[in-house]
Amino acid sequence: MQQRPLGHSPLSIAPLAFGGNVFGWSVDEKRSFELLDAFVDAGGNLIDTADVYSAWVPGNAGGESETIIGKWLRKSGKRDRVLISTKVAKWAEHPGLSPVNIRQAVDGSLQRLQVDCIDLYQAHQDDASVPMADTLGEFARLIEAGKVRVIGASNFSAARFADALTIAKQHGLPRYESLQPEYNLVSRAGYEKELEPLIRRENIGVIGYYALASGFLSGKYRSEADLAKSSARGGAVKQFLNPHGLQVLAALDAVAAAHGATPAQIALAWLIARPGLTAPIVSATSVEQLRELLGATALTLSDNEIAQLDLASA
């Protein structure tokens, strides 16, 4: 896969990233290893996780995803072929973006991941209770200490992200080189209205999550009856079962038929073609499913097809 630069950072990533939220939740350690091997062997390189994954699972405490990735890195010997991205702020064990919390949280992540340095360390959510300069100052110290290479942010409003860029410049601090927003064909406005103009103007990398809208854009859920196919996703998908969502699926079906592809592949190809978007994040629970999603990187949509999808999803 042809890699793309992430903002102004030294990192370059393949046009599809792998989301580690499934590790220790919907896939066990053995399957996680198989998925990671398949992803890297296909040319993928960015593995995205967070310290809080997967604390929401009964019996889990958090840190499970990082732990599994760390064991895989040790077993596979593929550390030099991947970029590891993790996050801080959402886990009850290490909440928020205070300097002391970041300092403690990063050491836990490094230990679980079994690495000396995190390639991309992200603020998982904004924390307005802490001065932005204090948060960025701590990230700067982590970079100077060699514990982190590049920093990014997730779930920030455009106004707060712009403030962070301004403060970084004013104080000579490292800036957030990436943004991780929710973005897909049925959830466009939140990103496109305010965030997209900012990131394109400032050359910020974008690694969007919920790329397939919790699986809705795979085309597997087209009626209320289909929601029973997944107890984990059914509730999240239900919100898209409306005339707009079904219109998007119809457009995906038409474009997919022209390419001999699946709706999921077309939905991802649309994201990959979006100017300013570096890579959508995908998750999978089987190697077969992952290979299907990776097929999106080989697709090239025509201008007319992109316009067709744009119109249907507007």
mmCIF file of C-alpha atoms in Angstrom:
data_model
loop_
_atom_site.group_PDB
_atom_site.id
_atom_site.type_symbol
_atom_site.label_atom_id
_atom_site.label_comp_id
_atom_site.label_asym_id
_atom_site.label_seq_id
_atom_site.Cartn_x
_atom_site.Cartn_y
_atom_site.Cartn_z
ATOM 1 C CA MET A 1 0.000 0.000 0.000
ATOM 2 C CA GLN A 2 1.208 3.490 -0.781
ATOM 3 C CA GLN A 3 1.739 5.268 2.521
ATOM 4 C CA ARG A 4 0.590 8.782 3.339
ATOM 5 C CA PRO A 5 2.278 11.377 5.576
ATOM 6 C CA LEU A 6 0.569 12.083 8.899
ATOM 7 C CA GLY A 7 0.397 15.853 9.168
ATOM 8 C CA HIS A 8 3.838 17.440 9.434
ATOM 9 C CA SER A 9 5.130 14.481 11.456
ATOM 10 C CA PRO A 10 7.784 11.968 10.363
ATOM 11 C CA LEU A 11 5.151 9.207 10.393
ATOM 12 C CA SER A 12 3.700 7.749 7.208
ATOM 13 C CA ILE A 13 0.791 5.343 7.290
ATOM 14 C CA ALA A 14 -1.038 3.007 4.949
ATOM 15 C CA PRO A 15 -4.506 4.244 3.872
ATOM 16 C CA LEU A 16 -6.290 1.866 6.265
ATOM 17 C CA ALA A 17 -5.579 1.596 10.012
ATOM 18 C CA PHE A 18 -6.506 -1.302 12.277
ATOM 19 C CA GLY A 19 -8.574 -0.637 15.399
ATOM 20 C CA GLY A 20 -7.552 -2.636 18.461
ATOM 21 C CA ASN A 21 -10.796 -2.032 20.353
ATOM 22 C CA VAL A 22 -11.841 -5.627 19.567
ATOM 23 C CA PHE A 23 -8.831 -7.206 21.268
ATOM 24 C CA GLY A 24 -9.821 -8.772 24.575
ATOM 25 C CA TRP A 25 -13.473 -8.109 23.781
ATOM 26 C CA SER A 26 -14.957 -9.713 20.670
ATOM 27 C CA VAL A 27 -11.748 -11.572 19.746
ATOM 28 C CA ASP A 28 -9.430 -13.519 22.039
ATOM 29 C CA GLU A 29 -5.649 -13.366 22.131
ATOM 30 C CA LYS A 30 -5.073 -16.089 19.533
ATOM 31 C CA ARG A 31 -7.440 -14.510 17.004
ATOM 32 C CA SER A 32 -5.967 -11.073 17.746
ATOM 33 C CA PHE A 33 -2.526 -12.356 16.804
ATOM 34 C CA GLU A 34 -3.896 -13.795 13.547
ATOM 35 C CA LEU A 35 -5.595 -10.499 12.676
ATOM 36 C CA LEU A 36 -2.492 -8.442 13.409
ATOM 37 C CA ASP A 37 -0.311 -10.749 11.320
ATOM 38 C CA ALA A 38 -2.755 -10.608 8.405
ATOM 39 C CA PHE A 39 -3.006 -6.814 8.600
ATOM 40 C CA VAL A 40 0.755 -6.237 8.614
ATOM 41 C CA ASP A 41 1.486 -8.910 6.011
ATOM 42 C CA ALA A 42 -1.021 -7.160 3.689
ATOM 43 C CA GLY A 43 0.878 -3.873 4.001
ATOM 44 C CA GLY A 44 -0.948 -2.175 6.867
ATOM 45 C CA ASN A 45 1.134 -0.473 9.520
ATOM 46 C CA LEU A 46 -0.889 1.682 11.951
ATOM 47 C CA ILE A 47 -2.402 -0.179 14.920
ATOM 48 C CA ASP A 48 -4.711 2.029 16.959
ATOM 49 C CA THR A 49 -5.674 1.289 20.560
ATOM 50 C CA ALA A 50 -6.229 3.037 23.915
ATOM 51 C CA ASP A 51 -5.487 2.369 27.558
ATOM 52 C CA VAL A 52 -9.234 2.102 28.288
ATOM 53 C CA TYR A 53 -9.801 -0.757 25.791
ATOM 54 C CA SER A 54 -11.690 -2.854 26.773
ATOM 55 C CA ALA A 55 -12.783 -1.813 30.266
ATOM 56 C CA TRP A 56 -16.482 -1.913 29.265
ATOM 57 C CA VAL A 57 -16.444 -5.718 29.014
ATOM 58 C CA PRO A 58 -17.654 -7.537 32.150
ATOM 59 C CA GLY A 59 -14.611 -8.974 33.898
ATOM 60 C CA ASN A 60 -12.169 -6.625 32.168
ATOM 61 C CA ALA A 61 -10.360 -3.786 33.920
ATOM 62 C CA GLY A 62 -8.905 -1.896 30.947
ATOM 63 C CA GLY A 63 -5.506 -2.285 29.324
ATOM 64 C CA GLU A 64 -6.417 -5.623 27.739
ATOM 65 C CA SER A 65 -5.973 -4.433 24.150
ATOM 66 C CA GLU A 66 -2.551 -2.912 24.819
ATOM 67 C CA THR A 67 -1.480 -6.083 26.631
ATOM 68 C CA ILE A 68 -2.454 -8.303 23.703
ATOM 69 C CA ILE A 69 -0.680 -6.019 21.219
ATOM 70 C CA GLY A 70 2.425 -6.080 23.429
ATOM 71 C CA LYS A 71 2.452 -9.877 23.519
ATOM 72 C CA TRP A 72 2.026 -9.984 19.735
ATOM 73 C CA LEU A 73 4.890 -7.533 19.209
ATOM 74 C CA ARG A 74 7.156 -9.686 21.338
ATOM 75 C CA LYS A 75 6.117 -12.937 19.641
ATOM 76 C CA SER A 76 5.991 -11.697 16.040
ATOM 77 C CA GLY A 77 9.146 -9.599 15.969
ATOM 78 C CA LYS A 78 7.319 -7.082 13.775
ATOM 79 C CA ARG A 79 7.854 -3.951 15.868
ATOM 80 C CA ASP A 80 9.884 -2.318 13.094
ATOM 81 C CA ARG A 81 7.037 -2.850 10.615
ATOM 82 C CA VAL A 82 4.288 -1.115 12.576
ATOM 83 C CA LEU A 83 3.344 2.172 14.163
ATOM 84 C CA ILE A 84 1.646 1.920 17.537
ATOM 85 C CA SER A 85 -0.985 4.493 18.429
ATOM 86 C CA THR A 86 -2.639 4.613 21.836
ATOM 87 C CA LYS A 87 -4.614 7.135 23.870
ATOM 88 C CA VAL A 88 -5.009 8.650 27.324
ATOM 89 C CA ALA A 89 -7.859 10.438 29.172
ATOM 90 C CA LYS A 90 -10.922 8.150 29.076
ATOM 91 C CA TRP A 91 -9.900 5.332 31.422
ATOM 92 C CA ALA A 92 -11.166 5.648 34.992
ATOM 93 C CA GLU A 93 -7.723 4.530 36.174
ATOM 94 C CA HIS A 94 -6.084 7.493 34.419
ATOM 95 C CA PRO A 95 -8.767 10.090 33.633
ATOM 96 C CA GLY A 96 -8.175 13.461 32.045
ATOM 97 C CA LEU A 97 -5.212 15.343 30.635
ATOM 98 C CA SER A 98 -3.397 16.687 33.694
ATOM 99 C CA PRO A 99 0.400 16.439 33.471
ATOM 100 C CA VAL A 100 0.630 14.003 36.383
ATOM 101 C CA ASN A 101 -2.047 11.746 34.896
ATOM 102 C CA ILE A 102 -0.405 11.703 31.465
ATOM 103 C CA ARG A 103 2.964 10.948 33.071
ATOM 104 C CA GLN A 104 1.579 7.971 34.969
ATOM 105 C CA ALA A 105 -0.619 6.716 32.136
ATOM 106 C CA VAL A 106 2.104 6.638 29.499
ATOM 107 C CA ASP A 107 4.342 4.438 31.634
ATOM 108 C CA GLY A 108 1.513 1.934 32.035
ATOM 109 C CA SER A 109 0.883 1.905 28.293
ATOM 110 C CA LEU A 110 4.579 1.446 27.505
ATOM 111 C CA GLN A 111 4.748 -1.483 29.909
ATOM 112 C CA ARG A 112 1.648 -3.210 28.534
ATOM 113 C CA LEU A 113 2.702 -2.618 24.924
ATOM 114 C CA GLN A 114 6.247 -3.788 25.702
ATOM 115 C CA VAL A 115 7.763 -0.922 23.722
ATOM 116 C CA ASP A 116 10.240 1.820 24.556
ATOM 117 C CA CYS A 117 8.386 4.482 22.581
ATOM 118 C CA ILE A 118 4.796 5.082 21.447
ATOM 119 C CA ASP A 119 4.695 6.309 17.850
ATOM 120 C CA LEU A 120 1.432 8.280 18.164
ATOM 121 C CA TYR A 121 0.080 9.229 21.598
ATOM 122 C CA GLN A 122 -3.371 10.765 21.519
ATOM 123 C CA ALA A 123 -5.536 12.752 23.893
ATOM 124 C CA HIS A 124 -8.612 10.506 23.799
ATOM 125 C CA GLN A 125 -10.948 13.375 24.635
ATOM 126 C CA ASP A 126 -10.714 17.041 25.549
ATOM 127 C CA ASP A 127 -10.228 18.078 29.175
ATOM 128 C CA ALA A 128 -11.232 21.705 29.642
ATOM 129 C CA SER A 129 -10.343 21.550 33.345
ATOM 130 C CA VAL A 130 -6.623 21.556 32.520
ATOM 131 C CA PRO A 131 -4.867 24.485 30.813
ATOM 132 C CA MET A 132 -4.006 23.441 27.275
ATOM 133 C CA ALA A 133 -0.415 24.620 27.712
ATOM 134 C CA ASP A 134 0.019 22.288 30.699
ATOM 135 C CA THR A 135 -1.189 19.279 28.721
ATOM 136 C CA LEU A 136 0.977 20.085 25.704
ATOM 137 C CA GLY A 137 3.904 20.824 27.986
ATOM 138 C CA GLU A 138 3.713 17.314 29.451
ATOM 139 C CA PHE A 139 3.470 15.803 25.986
ATOM 140 C CA ALA A 140 6.585 17.812 25.091
ATOM 141 C CA ARG A 141 8.452 16.283 28.034
ATOM 142 C CA LEU A 142 7.439 12.796 26.931
ATOM 143 C CA ILE A 143 8.764 13.491 23.446
ATOM 144 C CA GLU A 144 12.024 14.846 24.876
ATOM 145 C CA ALA A 145 12.327 11.741 27.067
ATOM 146 C CA GLY A 146 11.914 9.500 24.012
ATOM 147 C CA LYS A 147 8.701 7.914 25.276
ATOM 148 C CA VAL A 148 6.517 9.377 22.511
ATOM 149 C CA ARG A 149 7.277 10.375 18.916
ATOM 150 C CA VAL A 150 4.161 12.278 17.804
ATOM 151 C CA ILE A 151 0.976 13.482 19.519
ATOM 152 C CA GLY A 152 -2.611 13.613 18.302
ATOM 153 C CA ALA A 153 -6.120 14.249 19.578
ATOM 154 C CA SER A 154 -9.507 12.551 19.371
ATOM 155 C CA ASN A 155 -13.030 13.840 20.004
ATOM 156 C CA PHE A 156 -12.024 17.536 20.056
ATOM 157 C CA SER A 157 -14.301 20.287 18.779
ATOM 158 C CA ALA A 158 -12.935 22.463 15.995
ATOM 159 C CA ALA A 159 -12.671 25.430 18.357
ATOM 160 C CA ARG A 160 -10.696 23.521 20.980
ATOM 161 C CA PHE A 161 -8.447 21.881 18.411
ATOM 162 C CA ALA A 162 -7.720 25.297 16.888
ATOM 163 C CA ASP A 163 -6.907 26.608 20.372
ATOM 164 C CA ALA A 164 -4.465 23.745 20.870
ATOM 165 C CA LEU A 165 -2.686 24.567 17.610
ATOM 166 C CA THR A 166 -2.461 28.256 18.544
ATOM 167 C CA ILE A 167 -1.127 27.558 22.040
ATOM 168 C CA ALA A 168 1.438 25.105 20.707
ATOM 169 C CA LYS A 169 2.727 27.745 18.305
ATOM 170 C CA GLN A 170 2.739 30.535 20.894
ATOM 171 C CA HIS A 171 4.632 28.492 23.493
ATOM 172 C CA GLY A 172 6.950 26.579 21.180
ATOM 173 C CA LEU A 173 5.307 23.274 22.097
ATOM 174 C CA PRO A 174 4.634 20.225 19.904
ATOM 175 C CA ARG A 175 1.290 20.390 18.137
ATOM 176 C CA TYR A 176 -1.301 17.707 17.649
ATOM 177 C CA GLU A 177 -0.362 16.261 14.259
ATOM 178 C CA SER A 178 -3.475 14.132 13.928
ATOM 179 C CA LEU A 179 -7.156 14.238 14.691
ATOM 180 C CA GLN A 180 -9.355 11.192 15.232
ATOM 181 C CA PRO A 181 -13.019 12.113 14.612
ATOM 182 C CA GLU A 182 -16.114 10.068 13.910
ATOM 183 C CA TYR A 183 -16.620 10.117 10.148
ATOM 184 C CA ASN A 184 -18.454 7.963 7.637
ATOM 185 C CA LEU A 185 -21.050 8.169 4.860
ATOM 186 C CA VAL A 186 -23.982 8.472 7.279
ATOM 187 C CA SER A 187 -22.238 10.748 9.802
ATOM 188 C CA ARG A 188 -20.684 13.522 7.760
ATOM 189 C CA ALA A 189 -21.795 16.908 9.043
ATOM 190 C CA GLY A 190 -19.986 16.875 12.391
ATOM 191 C CA TYR A 191 -16.621 16.510 10.682
ATOM 192 C CA GLU A 192 -17.121 18.300 7.388
ATOM 193 C CA LYS A 193 -18.697 21.539 8.651
ATOM 194 C CA GLU A 194 -15.953 22.789 10.979
ATOM 195 C CA LEU A 195 -13.203 20.218 11.482
ATOM 196 C CA GLU A 196 -12.405 19.468 7.844
ATOM 197 C CA PRO A 197 -11.641 23.081 6.803
ATOM 198 C CA LEU A 198 -9.351 23.421 9.837
ATOM 199 C CA ILE A 199 -7.389 20.234 9.319
ATOM 200 C CA ARG A 200 -6.915 20.883 5.605
ATOM 201 C CA ARG A 201 -5.757 24.422 6.247
ATOM 202 C CA GLU A 202 -3.299 23.313 8.935
ATOM 203 C CA ASN A 203 -2.253 20.025 7.254
ATOM 204 C CA ILE A 204 -3.355 17.791 10.111
ATOM 205 C CA GLY A 205 -3.528 14.025 9.627
ATOM 206 C CA VAL A 206 -6.967 12.455 10.048
ATOM 207 C CA ILE A 207 -7.595 8.870 11.135
ATOM 208 C CA GLY A 208 -11.362 8.608 11.403
ATOM 209 C CA TYR A 209 -13.236 6.093 13.542
ATOM 210 C CA TYR A 210 -16.622 4.380 13.028
ATOM 211 C CA ALA A 211 -15.703 4.201 9.351
ATOM 212 C CA LEU A 212 -18.509 1.715 8.699
ATOM 213 C CA ALA A 213 -20.982 3.248 11.168
ATOM 214 C CA SER A 214 -20.849 0.304 13.572
ATOM 215 C CA GLY A 215 -21.270 -2.078 10.644
ATOM 216 C CA PHE A 216 -24.314 -0.416 9.073
ATOM 217 C CA LEU A 217 -22.400 0.463 5.891
ATOM 218 C CA SER A 218 -21.515 -3.197 5.376
ATOM 219 C CA GLY A 219 -25.106 -3.615 4.205
ATOM 220 C CA LYS A 220 -25.796 -6.399 6.696
ATOM 221 C CA TYR A 221 -28.456 -4.407 8.534
ATOM 222 C CA ARG A 222 -31.360 -3.306 6.335
ATOM 223 C CA SER A 223 -34.360 -3.906 8.604
ATOM 224 C CA GLU A 224 -35.317 -4.123 12.267
ATOM 225 C CA ALA A 225 -35.099 -7.914 12.012
ATOM 226 C CA ASP A 226 -31.449 -7.687 10.939
ATOM 227 C CA LEU A 227 -30.477 -5.987 14.210
ATOM 228 C CA ALA A 228 -30.598 -9.357 15.952
ATOM 229 C CA LYS A 229 -27.536 -10.412 13.925
ATOM 230 C CA SER A 230 -25.325 -8.658 16.450
ATOM 231 C CA SER A 231 -26.133 -8.061 20.102
ATOM 232 C CA ALA A 232 -23.073 -5.794 20.348
ATOM 233 C CA ARG A 233 -23.870 -3.590 17.335
ATOM 234 C CA GLY A 234 -27.650 -3.777 16.940
ATOM 235 C CA GLY A 235 -28.397 -0.815 19.184
ATOM 236 C CA ALA A 236 -25.817 1.413 17.526
ATOM 237 C CA VAL A 237 -26.988 0.508 14.029
ATOM 238 C CA LYS A 238 -30.690 1.122 14.662
ATOM 239 C CA GLN A 239 -30.255 4.913 14.433
ATOM 240 C CA PHE A 240 -29.296 4.586 10.746
ATOM 241 C CA LEU A 241 -32.328 2.516 9.727
ATOM 242 C CA ASN A 242 -34.193 5.427 8.202
ATOM 243 C CA PRO A 243 -34.812 6.752 4.655
ATOM 244 C CA HIS A 244 -31.446 8.546 4.592
ATOM 245 C CA GLY A 245 -29.496 5.482 5.694
ATOM 246 C CA LEU A 246 -31.269 3.197 3.246
ATOM 247 C CA GLN A 247 -30.626 5.708 0.463
ATOM 248 C CA VAL A 248 -26.911 5.538 1.237
ATOM 249 C CA LEU A 249 -27.006 1.728 1.146
ATOM 250 C CA ALA A 250 -28.726 1.824 -2.241
ATOM 251 C CA ALA A 251 -25.958 4.047 -3.622
ATOM 252 C CA LEU A 252 -23.307 1.767 -2.140
ATOM 253 C CA ASP A 253 -25.007 -1.247 -3.736
ATOM 254 C CA ALA A 254 -24.960 0.419 -7.154
ATOM 255 C CA VAL A 255 -21.298 1.417 -7.011
ATOM 256 C CA ALA A 256 -20.308 -1.937 -5.501
ATOM 257 C CA ALA A 257 -21.996 -3.790 -8.357
ATOM 258 C CA ALA A 258 -19.995 -1.792 -10.893
ATOM 259 C CA HIS A 259 -16.732 -2.792 -9.205
ATOM 260 C CA GLY A 260 -17.605 -6.344 -8.216
ATOM 261 C CA ALA A 261 -17.012 -5.187 -4.662
ATOM 262 C CA THR A 262 -18.907 -5.145 -1.363
ATOM 263 C CA PRO A 263 -20.712 -2.138 0.141
ATOM 264 C CA ALA A 264 -18.152 -2.032 2.973
ATOM 265 C CA GLN A 265 -15.290 -1.819 0.493
ATOM 266 C CA ILE A 266 -16.958 1.047 -1.358
ATOM 267 C CA ALA A 267 -17.726 2.933 1.882
ATOM 268 C CA LEU A 268 -14.052 2.682 2.851
ATOM 269 C CA ALA A 269 -12.855 3.574 -0.666
ATOM 270 C CA TRP A 270 -14.961 6.756 -0.448
ATOM 271 C CA LEU A 271 -13.228 7.673 2.806
ATOM 272 C CA ILE A 272 -9.779 6.855 1.449
ATOM 273 C CA ALA A 273 -10.459 9.163 -1.512
ATOM 274 C CA ARG A 274 -11.596 12.045 0.714
ATOM 275 C CA PRO A 275 -9.097 14.951 0.491
ATOM 276 C CA GLY A 276 -7.353 15.488 3.813
ATOM 277 C CA LEU A 277 -8.290 12.120 5.293
ATOM 278 C CA THR A 278 -5.192 10.041 5.935
ATOM 279 C CA ALA A 279 -6.755 6.691 6.843
ATOM 280 C CA PRO A 280 -10.022 5.383 8.226
ATOM 281 C CA ILE A 281 -9.794 2.924 11.119
ATOM 282 C CA VAL A 282 -11.390 -0.508 10.691
ATOM 283 C CA SER A 283 -11.866 -3.400 13.061
ATOM 284 C CA ALA A 284 -12.496 -7.045 12.229
ATOM 285 C CA THR A 285 -13.226 -10.227 14.128
ATOM 286 C CA SER A 286 -12.033 -12.688 11.480
ATOM 287 C CA VAL A 287 -9.170 -12.776 9.009
ATOM 288 C CA GLU A 288 -11.687 -13.249 6.196
ATOM 289 C CA GLN A 289 -13.511 -10.084 7.208
ATOM 290 C CA LEU A 290 -10.247 -8.163 7.500
ATOM 291 C CA ARG A 291 -9.148 -9.224 4.019
ATOM 292 C CA GLU A 292 -12.451 -8.001 2.623
ATOM 293 C CA LEU A 293 -11.933 -4.591 4.235
ATOM 294 C CA LEU A 294 -8.326 -4.393 3.053
ATOM 295 C CA GLY A 295 -9.635 -4.837 -0.490
ATOM 296 C CA ALA A 296 -10.872 -1.251 -0.307
ATOM 297 C CA THR A 297 -7.293 -0.019 -0.693
ATOM 298 C CA ALA A 298 -7.145 -1.474 -4.213
ATOM 299 C CA LEU A 299 -10.290 0.321 -5.400
ATOM 300 C CA THR A 300 -10.348 3.608 -7.282
ATOM 301 C CA LEU A 301 -13.700 5.353 -7.461
ATOM 302 C CA SER A 302 -14.491 7.595 -10.412
ATOM 303 C CA ASP A 303 -15.447 11.227 -9.907
ATOM 304 C CA ASN A 304 -19.007 10.338 -10.916
ATOM 305 C CA GLU A 305 -19.172 7.527 -8.363
ATOM 306 C CA ILE A 306 -17.882 9.781 -5.604
ATOM 307 C CA ALA A 307 -20.461 12.404 -6.595
ATOM 308 C CA GLN A 308 -23.171 9.721 -6.533
ATOM 309 C CA LEU A 309 -22.209 8.721 -2.985
ATOM 310 C CA ASP A 310 -21.867 12.366 -1.936
ATOM 311 C CA LEU A 311 -25.391 13.129 -3.132
ATOM 312 C CA ALA A 312 -26.971 10.085 -1.531
ATOM 313 C CA SER A 313 -25.317 10.764 1.823
ATOM 314 C CA ALA A 314 -25.715 14.558 1.910
#
